XYZ file of C-alpha atoms in Angstrom:
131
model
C 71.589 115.069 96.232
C 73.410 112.614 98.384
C 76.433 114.169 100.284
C 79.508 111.715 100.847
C 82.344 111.819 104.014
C 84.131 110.182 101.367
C 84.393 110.213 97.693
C 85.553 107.204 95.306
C 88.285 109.269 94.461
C 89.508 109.069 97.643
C 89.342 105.432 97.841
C 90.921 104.683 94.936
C 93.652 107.274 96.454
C 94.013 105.325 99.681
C 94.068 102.198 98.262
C 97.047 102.596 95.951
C 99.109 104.176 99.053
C 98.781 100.669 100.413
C 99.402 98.550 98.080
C 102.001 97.493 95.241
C 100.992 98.559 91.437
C 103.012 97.836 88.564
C 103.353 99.937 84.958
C 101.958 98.324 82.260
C 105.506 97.669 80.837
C 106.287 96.080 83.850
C 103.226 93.680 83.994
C 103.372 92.978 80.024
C 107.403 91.776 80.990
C 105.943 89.317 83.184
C 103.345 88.197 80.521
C 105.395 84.717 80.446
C 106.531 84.276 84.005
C 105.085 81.184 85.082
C 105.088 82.885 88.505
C 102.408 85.400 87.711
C 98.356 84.947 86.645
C 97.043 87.842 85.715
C 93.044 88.422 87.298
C 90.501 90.477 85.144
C 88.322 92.017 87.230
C 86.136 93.571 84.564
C 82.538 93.012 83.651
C 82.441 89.969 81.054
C 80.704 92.519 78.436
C 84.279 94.540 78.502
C 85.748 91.439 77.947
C 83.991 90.399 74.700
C 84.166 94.043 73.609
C 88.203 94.682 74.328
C 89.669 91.297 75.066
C 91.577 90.581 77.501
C 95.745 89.553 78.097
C 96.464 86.359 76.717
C 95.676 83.173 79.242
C 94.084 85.696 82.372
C 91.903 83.962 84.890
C 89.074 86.181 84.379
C 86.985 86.611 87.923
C 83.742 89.063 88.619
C 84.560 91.786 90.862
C 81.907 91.123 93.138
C 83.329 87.378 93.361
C 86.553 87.671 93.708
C 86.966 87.876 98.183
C 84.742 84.620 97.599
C 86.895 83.093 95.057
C 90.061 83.416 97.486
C 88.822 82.143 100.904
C 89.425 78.827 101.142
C 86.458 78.530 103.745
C 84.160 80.162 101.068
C 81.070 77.858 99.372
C 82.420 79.518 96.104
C 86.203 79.227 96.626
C 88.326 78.628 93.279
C 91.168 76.456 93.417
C 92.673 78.820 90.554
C 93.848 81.183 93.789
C 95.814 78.427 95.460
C 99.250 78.243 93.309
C 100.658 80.205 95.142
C 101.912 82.458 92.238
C 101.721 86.508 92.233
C 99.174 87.722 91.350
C 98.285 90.478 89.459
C 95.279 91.980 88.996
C 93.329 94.669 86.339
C 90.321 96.800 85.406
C 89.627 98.882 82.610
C 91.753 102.048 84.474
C 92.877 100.067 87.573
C 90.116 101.763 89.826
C 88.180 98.566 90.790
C 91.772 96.744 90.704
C 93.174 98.851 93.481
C 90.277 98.365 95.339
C 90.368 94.461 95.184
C 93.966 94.319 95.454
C 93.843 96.404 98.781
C 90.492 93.995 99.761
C 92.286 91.353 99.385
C 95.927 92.389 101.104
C 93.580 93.186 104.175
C 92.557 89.924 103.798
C 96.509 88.397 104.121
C 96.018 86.742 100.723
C 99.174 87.303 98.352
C 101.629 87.978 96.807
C 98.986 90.660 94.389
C 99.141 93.529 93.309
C 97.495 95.567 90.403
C 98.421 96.867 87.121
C 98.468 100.968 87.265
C 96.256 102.322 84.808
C 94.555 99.021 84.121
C 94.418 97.137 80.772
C 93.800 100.487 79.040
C 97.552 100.872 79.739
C 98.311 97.679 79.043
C 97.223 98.072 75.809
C 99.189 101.505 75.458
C 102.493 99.169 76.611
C 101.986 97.346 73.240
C 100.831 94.537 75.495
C 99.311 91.334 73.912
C 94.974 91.411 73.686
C 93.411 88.048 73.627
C 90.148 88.516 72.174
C 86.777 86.818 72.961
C 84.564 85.673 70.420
């Protein structure tokens, strides 16, 4: 059995001490604020399975430091409006991760959604679902 210095727990923990999470209700308030675009961060298999929130820019975890830098072969010109940004998960594990990878990285204004789109369904916030 492999012994860790440092558990994902602990990550996760870290991470949101850094950075700026919203609650659900907050994020599904901002649902029309053409200030904000929303970033799912789940696997596309969630996303057919749960849906997503309405008119999210949906971007692989493992893609998404690549999507940002403009100096990256795989940049996305989605990440250069300069609105907020505010990314989810499934639980907002993976989303406080990327959110603190990418504050590190001096991209912004992002944050994440607390409790992930689980919550935001909870809020009574609106599920676009994929076919």
């Amino acid at each position: 059995m492999t012994t860790l210095t440092l558990s994902s727990d602990e990550l996760v923990r870290r991470a949101k001490a850094r950075i700026e999470s919203l609650t659900a209700e907050d994020a599904v308030a901002l649902l029309d604020d053409p200030g904000t675009r929303f970033v799912d961060l789940r696997d596309v298999r969630e996303l057919q399975r749960e849906g997503t929130v309405p008119g999210a820019l949906h971007c692989p975890r493992g893609m998404l430091e690549f999507w940002v830098d403009p100096d990256s072969p795989y940049h996305k010109e989605a990440f250069d409006t300069g609105q907020r940004f505010v990314l989810f998960c499934a639980l907002g594990h993976r989303s406080a991760l990327a959110t603190q990878q990418l504050v590190e990285m001096g991209f912004g204004p992002v944050c994440d959604i607390e409790g992930g789109f689980k919550a935001w369904r909870e809020a009574g916030g609106a599920v676009d679902k994929k076919d």
